[in-house]
Coordinates of C-alpha atoms in Angstrom, one line a residue:
Chain H
M1 CA 0.0 0.1 0.2
T2 CA 1.4 3.1 -1.1
D3 CA 1.1 6.2 0.5
W4 CA -0.8 8.0 -2.5
C5 CA -3.9 5.0 -2.2
K6 CA -4.4 6.4 1.6
K7 CA -4.8 9.5 0.7
T8 CA -8.5 10.8 1.6
P9 CA -10.5 12.0 -1.2
L10 CA -10.3 15.8 -0.3
E11 CA -6.5 15.3 -0.6
W12 CA -7.4 13.7 -4.1
K13 CA -9.4 16.6 -5.2
D14 CA -6.4 18.5 -4.3
Y15 CA -4.9 17.3 -7.8
V16 CA -8.1 17.4 -10.3
N17 CA -7.5 19.9 -13.4
K18 CA -4.2 20.5 -12.2
E19 CA -1.4 19.0 -14.7
V20 CA 0.5 16.3 -13.1
K21 CA 3.8 13.9 -13.5
V22 CA 3.0 10.9 -12.0
T23 CA 6.1 8.0 -11.6
S24 CA 4.9 4.7 -11.5
D25 CA 6.3 1.6 -10.6
E26 CA 9.2 -0.3 -13.1
K27 CA 10.2 3.4 -13.3
N28 CA 7.8 4.8 -15.7
E29 CA 6.8 8.9 -15.8
H30 CA 3.5 9.8 -17.2
Q31 CA 2.5 13.7 -17.6
G32 CA -0.8 14.9 -18.0
W33 CA -4.1 16.5 -16.7
V34 CA -5.8 15.2 -14.4
L35 CA -9.3 14.4 -14.8
T36 CA -10.4 12.2 -11.4
V37 CA -9.0 9.7 -9.0
D38 CA -11.2 7.1 -8.6
P39 CA -11.9 7.4 -4.7
V40 CA -12.0 3.1 -4.9
T41 CA -8.9 2.5 -6.2
A42 CA -6.6 5.3 -6.3
N43 CA -6.3 5.5 -10.5
I44 CA -5.1 8.6 -11.3
V45 CA -7.0 9.7 -15.2
L46 CA -4.8 11.9 -17.0
V47 CA -6.0 13.6 -20.4
N48 CA -3.7 14.5 -23.0
F49 CA -4.9 17.1 -25.3
L50 CA -3.3 16.5 -29.1
E51 CA -3.7 17.6 -32.2
D52 CA -7.2 17.8 -34.1
S53 CA -9.1 18.0 -31.1
K54 CA -8.4 14.2 -30.4
M55 CA -7.1 13.1 -27.0
S56 CA -5.3 10.6 -25.4
V57 CA -6.3 9.6 -22.0
T58 CA -4.0 7.8 -19.7
V59 CA -5.0 5.7 -16.5
V60 CA -2.5 4.6 -13.9
M61 CA -3.4 2.4 -11.2
G62 CA -2.9 3.7 -7.9
H63 CA -1.3 0.7 -6.5
A64 CA 1.6 1.3 -8.9
V65 CA 2.1 4.8 -7.6
Q66 CA 5.1 6.0 -6.1
K67 CA 5.2 9.7 -6.8
V68 CA 2.6 12.1 -7.9
D69 CA 4.1 15.7 -8.9
I70 CA 2.4 19.0 -9.8
L71 CA 3.6 20.6 -12.7
D72 CA 0.7 23.3 -13.6
E73 CA -2.2 24.3 -11.5
G74 CA -3.9 24.5 -14.5
N75 CA -7.3 27.5 -15.2
D76 CA -10.6 27.9 -16.0
E77 CA -10.4 26.8 -19.6
V78 CA -8.8 23.5 -19.3
K79 CA -11.5 22.8 -16.3
E80 CA -13.7 23.8 -18.5
R81 CA -12.7 21.5 -20.8
L82 CA -11.9 18.5 -18.5
T83 CA -15.2 18.8 -16.6
Y84 CA -17.5 18.1 -20.1
L85 CA -15.3 15.5 -21.6
F86 CA -17.5 12.1 -20.7
M87 CA -20.8 13.9 -19.9
P88 CA -23.8 12.4 -21.5
E89 CA -24.1 14.9 -25.0
E90 CA -27.8 15.9 -23.7
M91 CA -25.9 18.1 -20.8
K92 CA -24.1 20.1 -23.1
T93 CA -27.0 21.0 -25.4
F94 CA -29.4 23.1 -22.2
S95 CA -27.9 26.6 -21.7
T96 CA -27.9 27.8 -17.9
E97 CA -31.1 29.4 -18.6
D98 CA -32.5 26.7 -20.2
L99 CA -32.2 24.5 -17.2
E100 CA -33.1 26.6 -14.8
K101 CA -36.3 27.0 -16.3
R102 CA -36.6 23.5 -16.8
K103 CA -36.4 22.6 -13.3
N104 CA -38.3 25.4 -12.2
N105 CA -40.8 23.8 -14.4
L106 CA -40.9 20.6 -13.0
K107 CA -40.5 21.7 -9.3
S108 CA -43.7 23.1 -10.0
W109 CA -45.3 20.4 -11.8
L110 CA -44.5 18.2 -8.7
E111 CA -45.4 21.0 -6.2
Q112 CA -49.2 20.4 -8.3
N113 CA -48.9 16.7 -8.0
H114 CA -48.5 17.1 -4.1
I115 CA -45.0 15.8 -4.2
P116 CA -42.9 17.8 -1.5
V117 CA -39.2 19.2 -3.2
T118 CA -36.2 21.2 -2.5
E119 CA -33.6 22.2 -4.0
Q120 CA -30.0 21.2 -3.4
G121 CA -26.5 21.0 -4.6
D122 CA -23.8 23.5 -6.1
A123 CA -25.8 26.4 -7.0
Q124 CA -29.1 24.9 -6.1
R125 CA -29.1 22.6 -8.9
T126 CA -30.0 19.2 -7.7
L127 CA -33.8 18.5 -7.1
C128 CA -34.4 16.3 -4.1
V129 CA -37.9 14.6 -3.5
A130 CA -38.6 14.2 0.5
G131 CA -35.1 14.0 1.0
V132 CA -35.3 10.4 -0.6
L133 CA -34.5 10.9 -4.4
T134 CA -32.3 13.8 -6.5
I135 CA -33.0 14.8 -10.2
D136 CA -30.2 16.4 -11.4
P137 CA -29.6 18.8 -14.9
P138 CA -30.9 18.0 -17.2
Y139 CA -34.2 17.0 -15.3
G140 CA -35.3 13.6 -17.4
P141 CA -36.7 10.5 -15.8
E142 CA -33.2 9.3 -16.8
N143 CA -31.6 12.1 -14.4
C144 CA -33.9 10.0 -11.6
S145 CA -31.8 8.7 -8.6
S146 CA -32.6 6.8 -5.6
S147 CA -32.2 3.8 -3.7
N148 CA -36.1 3.6 -3.3
E149 CA -37.2 1.5 -6.5
I150 CA -40.9 2.3 -5.8
I151 CA -40.6 5.9 -4.9
L152 CA -38.4 6.2 -8.6
S153 CA -40.5 4.6 -10.9
R154 CA -43.2 6.6 -9.5
V155 CA -41.6 10.0 -9.7
Q156 CA -40.1 9.0 -13.2
A157 CA -43.6 8.2 -14.7
L158 CA -44.7 11.2 -12.9
I159 CA -41.6 13.3 -14.8
Q160 CA -42.7 11.1 -18.4
S161 CA -46.1 12.2 -17.4
A162 CA -45.1 15.9 -17.4
L163 CA -43.2 15.5 -20.9
T164 CA -46.3 14.4 -22.5
H165 CA -47.8 16.9 -20.4
Chain Z
M1 CA -38.8 -32.9 25.9
I2 CA -34.9 -32.7 26.1
P3 CA -34.1 -35.7 29.1
G4 CA -32.6 -33.6 31.7
S5 CA -33.7 -29.9 30.7
Q6 CA -35.0 -29.3 34.2
G7 CA -31.8 -29.9 35.5
W8 CA -29.6 -27.4 32.8
E9 CA -32.2 -24.1 34.1
S10 CA -31.5 -24.9 37.9
R11 CA -28.3 -24.5 37.0
M12 CA -27.8 -21.2 35.3
D13 CA -26.9 -19.1 38.6
M14 CA -26.0 -15.8 36.7
P15 CA -29.0 -13.9 34.8
V16 CA -27.8 -13.7 31.3
P17 CA -27.9 -9.8 30.3
V18 CA -30.2 -9.4 27.2
I19 CA -28.9 -7.1 24.2
R20 CA -30.8 -4.6 22.9
L21 CA -29.8 -3.3 19.2
P22 CA -29.7 -0.2 17.9
R23 CA -32.2 0.5 15.6
G24 CA -31.6 0.1 12.1
P25 CA -31.8 2.3 8.9
D26 CA -35.9 3.6 9.2
G27 CA -36.1 2.5 5.3
I28 CA -35.9 5.9 3.8
S29 CA -32.3 6.1 4.7
R30 CA -29.2 5.3 3.6
G31 CA -27.5 4.4 7.1
F32 CA -27.7 5.1 10.5
D33 CA -28.4 8.7 11.7
L34 CA -25.3 10.9 11.0
N35 CA -26.4 13.7 14.0
S36 CA -27.5 11.0 16.6
P37 CA -25.6 11.4 20.1
R38 CA -24.8 7.7 19.2
Y39 CA -23.2 8.4 15.8
Q40 CA -21.1 11.6 17.4
A41 CA -20.0 9.5 20.6
L42 CA -18.3 6.8 18.0
G43 CA -15.9 10.0 17.3
L44 CA -15.3 9.6 13.6
K45 CA -15.6 12.8 11.5
D46 CA -16.7 15.9 11.5
Y47 CA -20.5 16.0 10.1
K48 CA -20.1 18.5 7.5
E49 CA -16.5 17.1 6.8
L50 CA -17.4 13.8 6.2
K51 CA -20.5 15.4 4.0
Q52 CA -17.5 17.3 2.4
E53 CA -15.9 13.9 2.2
Q54 CA -18.8 12.1 0.1
K55 CA -19.2 14.4 -2.1
A56 CA -15.9 14.8 -3.7
R57 CA -16.3 11.1 -3.4
T58 CA -19.3 10.9 -5.6
V59 CA -17.8 13.5 -7.8
M60 CA -14.6 11.4 -8.4
R61 CA -16.4 8.1 -8.7
E62 CA -18.8 9.3 -11.6
Q63 CA -15.7 10.8 -13.6
Y64 CA -13.8 7.2 -13.4
L65 CA -16.9 5.3 -14.1
R66 CA -17.8 7.8 -16.9
S67 CA -14.3 7.3 -18.6
L68 CA -14.5 3.8 -18.4
L69 CA -17.5 3.9 -20.6
A70 CA -15.9 6.2 -23.1
M71 CA -13.5 3.3 -23.2
V72 CA -15.6 0.4 -24.1
G73 CA -15.1 -0.7 -27.5
Q74 CA -11.6 1.3 -27.9
P75 CA -8.5 -0.5 -28.4
V76 CA -6.4 0.1 -25.6
C77 CA -2.8 -0.5 -24.7
F78 CA -1.9 -2.3 -21.2
T79 CA 1.1 -1.4 -19.9
M80 CA 2.1 -3.9 -17.2
Y81 CA 4.4 -5.7 -14.9
E82 CA 7.7 -6.8 -16.2
K83 CA 7.5 -4.7 -19.6
V84 CA 4.7 -6.3 -20.9
T85 CA 3.1 -4.3 -23.2
V86 CA -0.4 -5.9 -25.1
M87 CA -3.5 -4.5 -26.9
A88 CA -7.0 -5.0 -26.4
C89 CA -10.7 -4.1 -27.0
F90 CA -12.1 -3.2 -23.6
G91 CA -14.9 -4.8 -22.8
S92 CA -16.5 -4.0 -19.3
A93 CA -14.8 -3.8 -15.5
D94 CA -16.3 -5.6 -12.3
I95 CA -17.6 -2.9 -9.6
D96 CA -14.8 -2.7 -7.6
I97 CA -12.2 -3.0 -10.5
L98 CA -10.3 -5.9 -9.8
N99 CA -10.8 -7.2 -12.9
F100 CA -11.5 -6.1 -16.9
Q101 CA -13.0 -8.1 -19.4
V102 CA -11.3 -7.7 -23.0
S103 CA -11.7 -9.0 -26.2
E104 CA -9.0 -9.8 -29.4
L105 CA -6.1 -9.8 -26.7
Q106 CA -2.9 -9.6 -29.0
T107 CA 0.0 -10.8 -26.6
P108 CA 3.4 -12.2 -27.8
L109 CA 1.6 -16.2 -28.0
G110 CA -1.4 -15.0 -30.6
V111 CA -4.6 -13.4 -30.6
Q112 CA -6.9 -14.3 -27.4
R113 CA -10.6 -14.1 -28.1
E114 CA -11.8 -13.2 -24.7
A115 CA -9.6 -12.7 -21.8
L116 CA -9.8 -11.1 -18.1
L117 CA -6.5 -8.8 -16.7
R118 CA -6.3 -8.7 -13.5
C119 CA -5.9 -5.1 -12.5
P120 CA -3.1 -5.7 -10.2
D121 CA -1.3 -7.3 -12.5
I122 CA -1.5 -3.5 -14.5
I123 CA 0.8 -0.3 -14.0
S124 CA -1.4 1.9 -16.6
Y125 CA -3.3 1.9 -19.4
T126 CA -3.9 4.1 -22.6
F127 CA -6.9 5.0 -24.9
Q128 CA -7.6 7.5 -27.8
L129 CA -10.5 9.5 -27.4
S130 CA -11.7 11.2 -31.2
P131 CA -14.1 14.7 -30.4
Q132 CA -16.9 12.7 -31.3
H133 CA -16.6 9.6 -28.8
T134 CA -19.8 10.7 -27.1
G135 CA -21.9 9.6 -30.1
V136 CA -20.4 5.9 -30.1
Q137 CA -21.2 6.0 -27.4
Q138 CA -24.7 6.0 -28.2
E139 CA -24.4 3.8 -31.2
L140 CA -23.7 1.6 -28.5
K141 CA -26.9 1.8 -25.8
E142 CA -28.6 1.4 -29.3
G143 CA -26.8 -1.5 -30.5
C144 CA -27.4 -3.4 -27.5

């Protein structure tokens, strides 16, 4: 077990969106922008931007990491590119105003149906139903998550009927 | 009737304490209440810090799982221990990322149609991403 694997998620988060050089077992060296660190395995996902908007993704397994050095603290442009890299297509097609509108429509629809709903998360983007179900942008039936499958299917059906209403 | 059961009963001089287990999750929550005095008595982590940590954990895990999803069906180059480098088409991973299922594994002894790679044997893996990779995912989903 290396020092890297013993770090906490908050410590790993400090490396996200920064350019690093990773030294791994057998003297391998990898360089790139940190997209994320898997909190389960401590695997580091590095992204390198190539020409004609291609990208190369290298993942260094957490157990093989020996040393991580930060080369560049990064900027907002890189952060933006990395955040939306693997996001589903429908996430990108909505503007912030569109999302706000969709959220408010859905919120009022749920309230009309006597379902308690609150806003939470970063910039109140996530809708929370009765504290047991969350709806993330862009607020479709497939964006619901809950550990209670009965509530999940009811709310999904309700959102579906709101779309066809 | 168990023979001699009366004798056994009479021999139990010391009363056995009844252990009362803590109340379990109430069905709508995901575990014990972090605000409860019982949890706080454990002296684990500050509630606020724990929330922050969980948030960071979910965001980073989601990104990692999405990176695996983007890798499905792509040729991936695996760098393994003992200076072994192999190419294969990525299929899937198990939930705790202990094995990768790959197809068309190009080994020095020939091409293996289907194979499982043990993750502890891997040092790193690399794949290329074209700008339309999300479109590729969509096709895969429709194909399934």
